[in-house]
Amino acid sequence: MEISGKIIAVLEARSGQSRTTGNNWMTQDYVIETHEQYPKRLCFNVWGEDKIHQFNIQVGQELTVSFDINAREYQGRWYNDIRAWKVEQYNQNAPAAAATVPTEPANSFAPNGSFAPNDSQSDDDLPF
């Protein structure tokens, strides 16, 4: 899944050590807000110190974030985990594909041109 918007919050990084393997881990949460008529906010995380440094996400950046959603259970309660796996900067001012729809000239609706204005007729002459 993907979401695009502006980073509005960078939360404190958390780290620890795995009980089962003894490996160190690090995660950091970020909040992104979309640019829709009714903006949506999504809190996602980046897992791993190398990815946190690679993405280098800062408040105010315009990003497209690719992520996976997974739910996990802890002590009888369920929690959603939204983990980013790819982050790309983007420019929201880039022209959208829909804005490039060609427009037709105003008189193109007349199939034989009979309804198009004619310079030889006076302004008060009607075509019917």
mmCIF file of N, CA and C in Angstrom:
data_model
loop_
_atom_site.group_PDB
_atom_site.id
_atom_site.type_symbol
_atom_site.label_atom_id
_atom_site.label_comp_id
_atom_site.label_asym_id
_atom_site.label_seq_id
_atom_site.Cartn_x
_atom_site.Cartn_y
_atom_site.Cartn_z
ATOM 1 N N MET A 1 0.844 -1.170 0.000
ATOM 2 C CA MET A 1 0.000 0.000 0.000
ATOM 3 C C MET A 1 0.892 1.236 0.000
ATOM 4 N N GLU A 2 0.325 2.354 -0.443
ATOM 5 C CA GLU A 2 1.069 3.604 -0.504
ATOM 6 C C GLU A 2 0.224 4.750 0.032
ATOM 7 N N ILE A 3 0.923 5.741 0.555
ATOM 8 C CA ILE A 3 0.283 6.982 0.983
ATOM 9 C C ILE A 3 1.251 8.109 0.677
ATOM 10 N N SER A 4 0.716 9.254 0.246
ATOM 11 C CA SER A 4 1.541 10.420 -0.041
ATOM 12 C C SER A 4 1.055 11.585 0.800
ATOM 13 N N GLY A 5 1.992 12.387 1.250
ATOM 14 C CA GLY A 5 1.631 13.547 2.040
ATOM 15 C C GLY A 5 2.848 14.187 2.666
ATOM 16 N N LYS A 6 2.582 14.974 3.698
ATOM 17 C CA LYS A 6 3.614 15.746 4.380
ATOM 18 C C LYS A 6 3.848 15.157 5.775
ATOM 19 N N ILE A 7 5.124 15.013 6.136
ATOM 20 C CA ILE A 7 5.469 14.524 7.473
ATOM 21 C C ILE A 7 5.193 15.644 8.470
ATOM 22 N N ILE A 8 4.327 15.386 9.457
ATOM 23 C CA ILE A 8 3.975 16.408 10.438
ATOM 24 C C ILE A 8 4.564 16.119 11.817
ATOM 25 N N ALA A 9 5.080 14.893 12.035
ATOM 26 C CA ALA A 9 5.696 14.573 13.322
ATOM 27 C C ALA A 9 6.707 13.451 13.160
ATOM 28 N N VAL A 10 7.830 13.605 13.847
ATOM 29 C CA VAL A 10 8.846 12.556 13.939
ATOM 30 C C VAL A 10 8.967 12.238 15.429
ATOM 31 N N LEU A 11 8.579 11.033 15.796
ATOM 32 C CA LEU A 11 8.584 10.647 17.214
ATOM 33 C C LEU A 11 9.950 10.101 17.619
ATOM 34 N N GLU A 12 10.177 10.002 18.912
ATOM 35 C CA GLU A 12 11.449 9.506 19.444
ATOM 36 C C GLU A 12 11.697 8.068 19.003
ATOM 37 N N ALA A 13 12.925 7.797 18.641
ATOM 38 C CA ALA A 13 13.317 6.425 18.276
ATOM 39 C C ALA A 13 13.313 5.562 19.547
ATOM 40 N N ARG A 14 12.942 4.309 19.378
ATOM 41 C CA ARG A 14 12.971 3.341 20.482
ATOM 42 C C ARG A 14 13.921 2.227 20.109
ATOM 43 N N SER A 15 14.616 1.700 21.092
ATOM 44 C CA SER A 15 15.544 0.600 20.822
ATOM 45 C C SER A 15 15.543 -0.356 22.004
ATOM 46 N N GLY A 16 16.098 -1.522 21.757
ATOM 47 C CA GLY A 16 16.160 -2.536 22.798
ATOM 48 C C GLY A 16 16.950 -3.734 22.312
ATOM 49 N N GLN A 17 16.783 -4.817 23.055
ATOM 50 C CA GLN A 17 17.472 -6.051 22.724
ATOM 51 C C GLN A 17 16.465 -7.194 22.732
ATOM 52 N N SER A 18 16.520 -8.017 21.691
ATOM 53 C CA SER A 18 15.607 -9.144 21.567
ATOM 54 C C SER A 18 15.871 -10.156 22.678
ATOM 55 N N ARG A 19 14.799 -10.618 23.328
ATOM 56 C CA ARG A 19 14.942 -11.626 24.390
ATOM 57 C C ARG A 19 15.370 -12.977 23.835
ATOM 58 N N THR A 20 14.871 -13.302 22.651
ATOM 59 C CA THR A 20 15.143 -14.637 22.111
ATOM 60 C C THR A 20 16.513 -14.745 21.444
ATOM 61 N N THR A 21 16.913 -13.709 20.690
ATOM 62 C CA THR A 21 18.180 -13.811 19.957
ATOM 63 C C THR A 21 19.288 -12.944 20.545
ATOM 64 N N GLY A 22 18.918 -11.979 21.362
ATOM 65 C CA GLY A 22 19.918 -11.088 21.929
ATOM 66 C C GLY A 22 20.369 -10.000 20.975
ATOM 67 N N ASN A 23 19.764 -9.916 19.788
ATOM 68 C CA ASN A 23 20.119 -8.879 18.810
ATOM 69 C C ASN A 23 19.521 -7.531 19.212
ATOM 70 N N ASN A 24 20.257 -6.466 18.916
ATOM 71 C CA ASN A 24 19.744 -5.122 19.165
ATOM 72 C C ASN A 24 18.759 -4.745 18.065
ATOM 73 N N TRP A 25 17.750 -3.937 18.423
ATOM 74 C CA TRP A 25 16.775 -3.470 17.453
ATOM 75 C C TRP A 25 16.499 -1.985 17.689
ATOM 76 N N MET A 26 15.980 -1.332 16.636
ATOM 77 C CA MET A 26 15.601 0.082 16.733
ATOM 78 C C MET A 26 14.415 0.324 15.813
ATOM 79 N N THR A 27 13.476 1.155 16.261
ATOM 80 C CA THR A 27 12.315 1.536 15.468
ATOM 81 C C THR A 27 12.001 3.002 15.735
ATOM 82 N N GLN A 28 11.414 3.667 14.731
ATOM 83 C CA GLN A 28 11.017 5.060 14.894
ATOM 84 C C GLN A 28 9.687 5.268 14.203
ATOM 85 N N ASP A 29 8.807 6.039 14.851
ATOM 86 C CA ASP A 29 7.473 6.327 14.323
ATOM 87 C C ASP A 29 7.424 7.730 13.721
ATOM 88 N N TYR A 30 6.592 7.852 12.671
ATOM 89 C CA TYR A 30 6.412 9.111 11.957
ATOM 90 C C TYR A 30 4.920 9.276 11.686
ATOM 91 N N VAL A 31 4.469 10.531 11.580
ATOM 92 C CA VAL A 31 3.071 10.811 11.239
ATOM 93 C C VAL A 31 3.061 11.582 9.925
ATOM 94 N N ILE A 32 2.270 11.075 8.972
ATOM 95 C CA ILE A 32 2.123 11.703 7.661
ATOM 96 C C ILE A 32 0.677 12.156 7.510
ATOM 97 N N GLU A 33 0.485 13.320 6.852
ATOM 98 C CA GLU A 33 -0.849 13.857 6.606
ATOM 99 C C GLU A 33 -1.037 14.027 5.110
ATOM 100 N N THR A 34 -2.158 13.524 4.587
ATOM 101 C CA THR A 34 -2.440 13.596 3.154
ATOM 102 C C THR A 34 -2.917 14.997 2.781
ATOM 103 N N HIS A 35 -2.988 15.261 1.473
ATOM 104 C CA HIS A 35 -3.416 16.567 0.959
ATOM 105 C C HIS A 35 -4.797 16.484 0.328
ATOM 106 N N GLU A 36 -5.667 15.663 0.865
ATOM 107 C CA GLU A 36 -7.017 15.509 0.330
ATOM 108 C C GLU A 36 -7.923 16.615 0.868
ATOM 109 N N GLN A 37 -9.151 16.668 0.363
ATOM 110 C CA GLN A 37 -10.112 17.658 0.861
ATOM 111 C C GLN A 37 -10.301 17.485 2.369
ATOM 112 N N TYR A 38 -10.377 16.241 2.821
ATOM 113 C CA TYR A 38 -10.447 15.924 4.241
ATOM 114 C C TYR A 38 -9.179 15.145 4.576
ATOM 115 N N PRO A 39 -8.107 15.844 4.987
ATOM 116 C CA PRO A 39 -6.808 15.192 5.192
ATOM 117 C C PRO A 39 -6.884 14.054 6.208
ATOM 118 N N LYS A 40 -6.126 13.019 5.905
ATOM 119 C CA LYS A 40 -6.026 11.863 6.797
ATOM 120 C C LYS A 40 -4.616 11.834 7.364
ATOM 121 N N ARG A 41 -4.494 11.328 8.569
ATOM 122 C CA ARG A 41 -3.190 11.175 9.205
ATOM 123 C C ARG A 41 -2.945 9.696 9.461
ATOM 124 N N LEU A 42 -1.683 9.306 9.284
ATOM 125 C CA LEU A 42 -1.309 7.916 9.483
ATOM 126 C C LEU A 42 0.022 7.880 10.216
ATOM 127 N N CYS A 43 0.078 7.104 11.270
ATOM 128 C CA CYS A 43 1.328 6.904 11.995
ATOM 129 C C CYS A 43 1.929 5.588 11.498
ATOM 130 N N PHE A 44 3.157 5.660 10.968
ATOM 131 C CA PHE A 44 3.842 4.471 10.477
ATOM 132 C C PHE A 44 5.206 4.397 11.130
ATOM 133 N N ASN A 45 5.825 3.213 11.064
ATOM 134 C CA ASN A 45 7.152 3.081 11.649
ATOM 135 C C ASN A 45 8.149 2.542 10.639
ATOM 136 N N VAL A 46 9.399 2.843 10.922
ATOM 137 C CA VAL A 46 10.518 2.309 10.155
ATOM 138 C C VAL A 46 11.306 1.454 11.131
ATOM 139 N N TRP A 47 11.566 0.213 10.727
ATOM 140 C CA TRP A 47 12.222 -0.759 11.587
ATOM 141 C C TRP A 47 13.663 -0.954 11.142
ATOM 142 N N GLY A 48 14.589 -0.784 12.057
ATOM 143 C CA GLY A 48 16.003 -1.022 11.768
ATOM 144 C C GLY A 48 16.783 0.276 11.688
ATOM 145 N N GLU A 49 17.890 0.338 12.411
ATOM 146 C CA GLU A 49 18.701 1.554 12.449
ATOM 147 C C GLU A 49 19.206 1.938 11.062
ATOM 148 N N ASP A 50 19.567 0.937 10.256
ATOM 149 C CA ASP A 50 20.073 1.230 8.908
ATOM 150 C C ASP A 50 19.006 1.904 8.043
ATOM 151 N N LYS A 51 17.745 1.431 8.109
ATOM 152 C CA LYS A 51 16.650 2.026 7.331
ATOM 153 C C LYS A 51 16.297 3.423 7.848
ATOM 154 N N ILE A 52 16.345 3.606 9.170
ATOM 155 C CA ILE A 52 16.048 4.921 9.753
ATOM 156 C C ILE A 52 17.032 5.952 9.212
ATOM 157 N N HIS A 53 18.319 5.597 9.176
ATOM 158 C CA HIS A 53 19.332 6.517 8.665
ATOM 159 C C HIS A 53 19.236 6.661 7.143
ATOM 160 N N GLN A 54 18.917 5.583 6.449
ATOM 161 C CA GLN A 54 18.806 5.633 4.985
ATOM 162 C C GLN A 54 17.667 6.556 4.551
ATOM 163 N N PHE A 55 16.496 6.418 5.156
ATOM 164 C CA PHE A 55 15.341 7.233 4.782
ATOM 165 C C PHE A 55 15.495 8.680 5.252
ATOM 166 N N ASN A 56 16.100 8.887 6.428
ATOM 167 C CA ASN A 56 16.373 10.219 6.981
ATOM 168 C C ASN A 56 15.146 11.131 6.879
ATOM 169 N N ILE A 57 14.032 10.692 7.426
ATOM 170 C CA ILE A 57 12.760 11.407 7.328
ATOM 171 C C ILE A 57 12.760 12.594 8.290
ATOM 172 N N GLN A 58 12.364 13.770 7.758
ATOM 173 C CA GLN A 58 12.330 15.009 8.534
ATOM 174 C C GLN A 58 10.936 15.626 8.471
ATOM 175 N N VAL A 59 10.571 16.386 9.514
ATOM 176 C CA VAL A 59 9.296 17.102 9.537
ATOM 177 C C VAL A 59 9.257 18.073 8.364
ATOM 178 N N GLY A 60 8.113 18.119 7.673
ATOM 179 C CA GLY A 60 7.912 19.029 6.555
ATOM 180 C C GLY A 60 8.192 18.416 5.193
ATOM 181 N N GLN A 61 8.820 17.242 5.145
ATOM 182 C CA GLN A 61 9.104 16.598 3.868
ATOM 183 C C GLN A 61 7.823 16.099 3.222
ATOM 184 N N GLU A 62 7.783 16.181 1.893
ATOM 185 C CA GLU A 62 6.696 15.616 1.101
ATOM 186 C C GLU A 62 7.168 14.246 0.643
ATOM 187 N N LEU A 63 6.446 13.188 1.044
ATOM 188 C CA LEU A 63 6.890 11.820 0.783
ATOM 189 C C LEU A 63 5.771 10.952 0.242
ATOM 190 N N THR A 64 6.178 9.910 -0.464
ATOM 191 C CA THR A 64 5.307 8.776 -0.773
ATOM 192 C C THR A 64 5.888 7.598 -0.022
ATOM 193 N N VAL A 65 5.076 6.995 0.833
ATOM 194 C CA VAL A 65 5.525 5.913 1.696
ATOM 195 C C VAL A 65 4.831 4.623 1.280
ATOM 196 N N SER A 66 5.611 3.596 0.986
ATOM 197 C CA SER A 66 5.078 2.252 0.716
ATOM 198 C C SER A 66 5.177 1.475 2.015
ATOM 199 N N PHE A 67 4.097 0.789 2.387
ATOM 200 C CA PHE A 67 4.082 0.132 3.688
ATOM 201 C C PHE A 67 3.251 -1.146 3.654
ATOM 202 N N ASP A 68 3.468 -1.966 4.669
ATOM 203 C CA ASP A 68 2.674 -3.174 4.909
ATOM 204 C C ASP A 68 1.939 -2.994 6.230
ATOM 205 N N ILE A 69 0.756 -3.575 6.317
ATOM 206 C CA ILE A 69 -0.034 -3.530 7.550
ATOM 207 C C ILE A 69 -0.125 -4.945 8.099
ATOM 208 N N ASN A 70 0.108 -5.068 9.388
ATOM 209 C CA ASN A 70 0.005 -6.357 10.051
ATOM 210 C C ASN A 70 -0.556 -6.118 11.449
ATOM 211 N N ALA A 71 -1.381 -7.014 11.919
ATOM 212 C CA ALA A 71 -1.933 -6.926 13.268
ATOM 213 C C ALA A 71 -1.246 -7.959 14.147
ATOM 214 N N ARG A 72 -1.045 -7.586 15.415
ATOM 215 C CA ARG A 72 -0.437 -8.516 16.368
ATOM 216 C C ARG A 72 -1.194 -8.442 17.685
ATOM 217 N N GLU A 73 -1.133 -9.531 18.414
ATOM 218 C CA GLU A 73 -1.844 -9.635 19.685
ATOM 219 C C GLU A 73 -0.839 -9.546 20.827
ATOM 220 N N TYR A 74 -1.194 -8.802 21.870
ATOM 221 C CA TYR A 74 -0.365 -8.710 23.067
ATOM 222 C C TYR A 74 -1.291 -8.634 24.270
ATOM 223 N N GLN A 75 -1.209 -9.630 25.120
ATOM 224 C CA GLN A 75 -2.008 -9.727 26.342
ATOM 225 C C GLN A 75 -3.504 -9.541 26.081
ATOM 226 N N GLY A 76 -3.984 -10.229 25.049
ATOM 227 C CA GLY A 76 -5.405 -10.237 24.742
ATOM 228 C C GLY A 76 -5.904 -9.038 23.947
ATOM 229 N N ARG A 77 -5.037 -8.090 23.628
ATOM 230 C CA ARG A 77 -5.422 -6.930 22.827
ATOM 231 C C ARG A 77 -4.702 -6.979 21.492
ATOM 232 N N TRP A 78 -5.332 -6.421 20.459
ATOM 233 C CA TRP A 78 -4.761 -6.425 19.117
ATOM 234 C C TRP A 78 -4.292 -5.031 18.739
ATOM 235 N N TYR A 79 -3.162 -4.979 18.068
ATOM 236 C CA TYR A 79 -2.543 -3.727 17.649
ATOM 237 C C TYR A 79 -2.165 -3.823 16.172
ATOM 238 N N ASN A 80 -2.373 -2.732 15.448
ATOM 239 C CA ASN A 80 -1.946 -2.666 14.047
ATOM 240 C C ASN A 80 -0.516 -2.160 13.972
ATOM 241 N N ASP A 81 0.237 -2.757 13.091
ATOM 242 C CA ASP A 81 1.613 -2.360 12.858
ATOM 243 C C ASP A 81 1.699 -1.926 11.400
ATOM 244 N N ILE A 82 2.017 -0.645 11.163
ATOM 245 C CA ILE A 82 2.129 -0.108 9.813
ATOM 246 C C ILE A 82 3.606 0.179 9.590
ATOM 247 N N ARG A 83 4.255 -0.729 8.860
ATOM 248 C CA ARG A 83 5.708 -0.671 8.695
ATOM 249 C C ARG A 83 6.088 -0.260 7.281
ATOM 250 N N ALA A 84 6.842 0.847 7.179
ATOM 251 C CA ALA A 84 7.301 1.344 5.882
ATOM 252 C C ALA A 84 8.448 0.483 5.376
ATOM 253 N N TRP A 85 8.441 0.195 4.081
ATOM 254 C CA TRP A 85 9.548 -0.552 3.471
ATOM 255 C C TRP A 85 10.199 0.241 2.340
ATOM 256 N N LYS A 86 9.547 1.345 1.903
ATOM 257 C CA LYS A 86 10.144 2.214 0.891
ATOM 258 C C LYS A 86 9.616 3.625 1.115
ATOM 259 N N VAL A 87 10.517 4.608 1.006
ATOM 260 C CA VAL A 87 10.149 6.012 1.179
ATOM 261 C C VAL A 87 10.768 6.797 0.037
ATOM 262 N N GLU A 88 9.937 7.587 -0.655
ATOM 263 C CA GLU A 88 10.408 8.407 -1.773
ATOM 264 C C GLU A 88 9.925 9.832 -1.594
ATOM 265 N N GLN A 89 10.789 10.805 -1.877
ATOM 266 C CA GLN A 89 10.377 12.199 -1.866
ATOM 267 C C GLN A 89 9.603 12.478 -3.138
ATOM 268 N N TYR A 90 8.644 13.378 -3.063
ATOM 269 C CA TYR A 90 7.887 13.755 -4.256
ATOM 270 C C TYR A 90 7.569 15.234 -4.202
ATOM 271 N N ASN A 91 7.177 15.762 -5.360
ATOM 272 C CA ASN A 91 6.816 17.167 -5.485
ATOM 273 C C ASN A 91 5.322 17.225 -5.733
ATOM 274 N N GLN A 92 4.566 17.763 -4.784
ATOM 275 C CA GLN A 92 3.109 17.799 -4.929
ATOM 276 C C GLN A 92 2.658 18.775 -5.991
ATOM 277 N N ASN A 93 3.537 19.669 -6.433
ATOM 278 C CA ASN A 93 3.161 20.646 -7.447
ATOM 279 C C ASN A 93 3.335 20.120 -8.869
ATOM 280 N N ALA A 94 3.766 18.879 -9.015
ATOM 281 C CA ALA A 94 3.924 18.302 -10.346
ATOM 282 C C ALA A 94 2.553 18.206 -11.002
ATOM 283 N N PRO A 95 2.461 18.463 -12.311
ATOM 284 C CA PRO A 95 1.158 18.423 -12.964
ATOM 285 C C PRO A 95 0.558 17.022 -12.911
ATOM 286 N N ALA A 96 -0.693 16.978 -12.623
ATOM 287 C CA ALA A 96 -1.393 15.690 -12.565
ATOM 288 C C ALA A 96 -1.778 15.257 -13.971
ATOM 289 N N ALA A 97 -1.946 13.956 -14.153
ATOM 290 C CA ALA A 97 -2.305 13.430 -15.475
ATOM 291 C C ALA A 97 -3.678 13.936 -15.909
ATOM 292 N N ALA A 98 -4.582 14.102 -14.951
ATOM 293 C CA ALA A 98 -5.928 14.555 -15.303
ATOM 294 C C ALA A 98 -5.929 15.984 -15.817
ATOM 295 N N ALA A 99 -4.947 16.772 -15.441
ATOM 296 C CA ALA A 99 -4.903 18.168 -15.879
ATOM 297 C C ALA A 99 -4.469 18.290 -17.333
ATOM 298 N N THR A 100 -4.021 17.209 -17.952
ATOM 299 C CA THR A 100 -3.542 17.278 -19.320
ATOM 300 C C THR A 100 -4.584 16.792 -20.331
ATOM 301 N N VAL A 101 -5.844 16.725 -19.927
ATOM 302 C CA VAL A 101 -6.905 16.299 -20.843
ATOM 303 C C VAL A 101 -7.067 17.365 -21.913
ATOM 304 N N PRO A 102 -6.987 16.991 -23.190
ATOM 305 C CA PRO A 102 -7.095 18.003 -24.246
ATOM 306 C C PRO A 102 -8.501 18.581 -24.305
ATOM 307 N N THR A 103 -8.583 19.868 -24.612
ATOM 308 C CA THR A 103 -9.888 20.505 -24.768
ATOM 309 C C THR A 103 -10.108 20.777 -26.246
ATOM 310 N N GLU A 104 -11.367 20.748 -26.653
ATOM 311 C CA GLU A 104 -11.706 20.966 -28.050
ATOM 312 C C GLU A 104 -12.117 22.413 -28.253
ATOM 313 N N PRO A 105 -11.936 22.947 -29.443
ATOM 314 C CA PRO A 105 -12.402 24.307 -29.710
ATOM 315 C C PRO A 105 -13.910 24.405 -29.536
ATOM 316 N N ALA A 106 -14.405 25.597 -29.243
ATOM 317 C CA ALA A 106 -15.818 25.792 -28.936
ATOM 318 C C ALA A 106 -16.732 25.403 -30.092
ATOM 319 N N ASN A 107 -16.305 25.612 -31.342
ATOM 320 C CA ASN A 107 -17.201 25.330 -32.464
ATOM 321 C C ASN A 107 -17.026 23.926 -33.023
ATOM 322 N N SER A 108 -16.294 23.074 -32.364
ATOM 323 C CA SER A 108 -16.064 21.735 -32.898
ATOM 324 C C SER A 108 -17.274 20.831 -32.744
ATOM 325 N N PHE A 109 -18.266 21.247 -31.967
ATOM 326 C CA PHE A 109 -19.441 20.400 -31.803
ATOM 327 C C PHE A 109 -20.335 20.419 -33.037
ATOM 328 N N ALA A 110 -20.161 21.383 -33.909
ATOM 329 C CA ALA A 110 -20.975 21.452 -35.119
ATOM 330 C C ALA A 110 -20.371 20.524 -36.162
ATOM 331 N N PRO A 111 -21.063 19.404 -36.491
ATOM 332 C CA PRO A 111 -20.484 18.413 -37.379
ATOM 333 C C PRO A 111 -20.185 18.946 -38.778
ATOM 334 N N ASN A 112 -21.020 19.810 -39.323
ATOM 335 C CA ASN A 112 -20.763 20.310 -40.672
ATOM 336 C C ASN A 112 -20.426 21.798 -40.680
ATOM 337 N N GLY A 113 -20.255 22.364 -39.515
ATOM 338 C CA GLY A 113 -19.889 23.775 -39.413
ATOM 339 C C GLY A 113 -21.062 24.710 -39.609
ATOM 340 N N SER A 114 -22.288 24.189 -39.782
ATOM 341 C CA SER A 114 -23.436 25.050 -40.063
ATOM 342 C C SER A 114 -23.808 25.928 -38.875
ATOM 343 N N PHE A 115 -23.466 25.539 -37.682
ATOM 344 C CA PHE A 115 -23.808 26.325 -36.508
ATOM 345 C C PHE A 115 -22.670 27.238 -36.083
ATOM 346 N N ALA A 116 -21.548 27.148 -36.755
ATOM 347 C CA ALA A 116 -20.418 28.010 -36.421
ATOM 348 C C ALA A 116 -20.690 29.400 -36.950
ATOM 349 N N PRO A 117 -20.217 30.429 -36.273
ATOM 350 C CA PRO A 117 -20.457 31.794 -36.759
ATOM 351 C C PRO A 117 -19.860 31.981 -38.148
ATOM 352 N N ASN A 118 -20.535 32.764 -38.966
ATOM 353 C CA ASN A 118 -20.096 33.020 -40.331
ATOM 354 C C ASN A 118 -19.949 34.527 -40.494
ATOM 355 N N ASP A 119 -18.803 34.963 -40.975
ATOM 356 C CA ASP A 119 -18.548 36.385 -41.120
ATOM 357 C C ASP A 119 -19.447 37.030 -42.176
ATOM 358 N N SER A 120 -19.979 36.259 -43.133
ATOM 359 C CA SER A 120 -20.799 36.825 -44.199
ATOM 360 C C SER A 120 -22.193 37.178 -43.707
ATOM 361 N N GLN A 121 -22.635 36.594 -42.572
ATOM 362 C CA GLN A 121 -23.959 36.900 -42.039
ATOM 363 C C GLN A 121 -23.862 38.052 -41.055
ATOM 364 N N SER A 122 -24.921 38.825 -40.973
ATOM 365 C CA SER A 122 -24.943 39.896 -39.995
ATOM 366 C C SER A 122 -25.275 39.306 -38.629
ATOM 367 N N ASP A 123 -25.096 40.088 -37.579
ATOM 368 C CA ASP A 123 -25.303 39.603 -36.226
ATOM 369 C C ASP A 123 -26.763 39.271 -35.934
ATOM 370 N N ASP A 124 -27.689 39.852 -36.644
ATOM 371 C CA ASP A 124 -29.100 39.584 -36.358
ATOM 372 C C ASP A 124 -29.668 38.453 -37.192
ATOM 373 N N ASP A 125 -28.901 37.891 -38.123
ATOM 374 C CA ASP A 125 -29.385 36.765 -38.912
ATOM 375 C C ASP A 125 -29.322 35.491 -38.092
ATOM 376 N N LEU A 126 -30.387 34.741 -38.106
ATOM 377 C CA LEU A 126 -30.432 33.470 -37.393
ATOM 378 C C LEU A 126 -30.247 32.344 -38.395
ATOM 379 N N PRO A 127 -29.647 31.249 -38.011
ATOM 380 C CA PRO A 127 -29.400 30.156 -38.944
ATOM 381 C C PRO A 127 -30.647 29.330 -39.232
ATOM 382 N N PHE A 128 -31.806 29.646 -38.696
ATOM 383 C CA PHE A 128 -33.013 28.874 -38.955
ATOM 384 C C PHE A 128 -34.162 29.740 -39.336
#
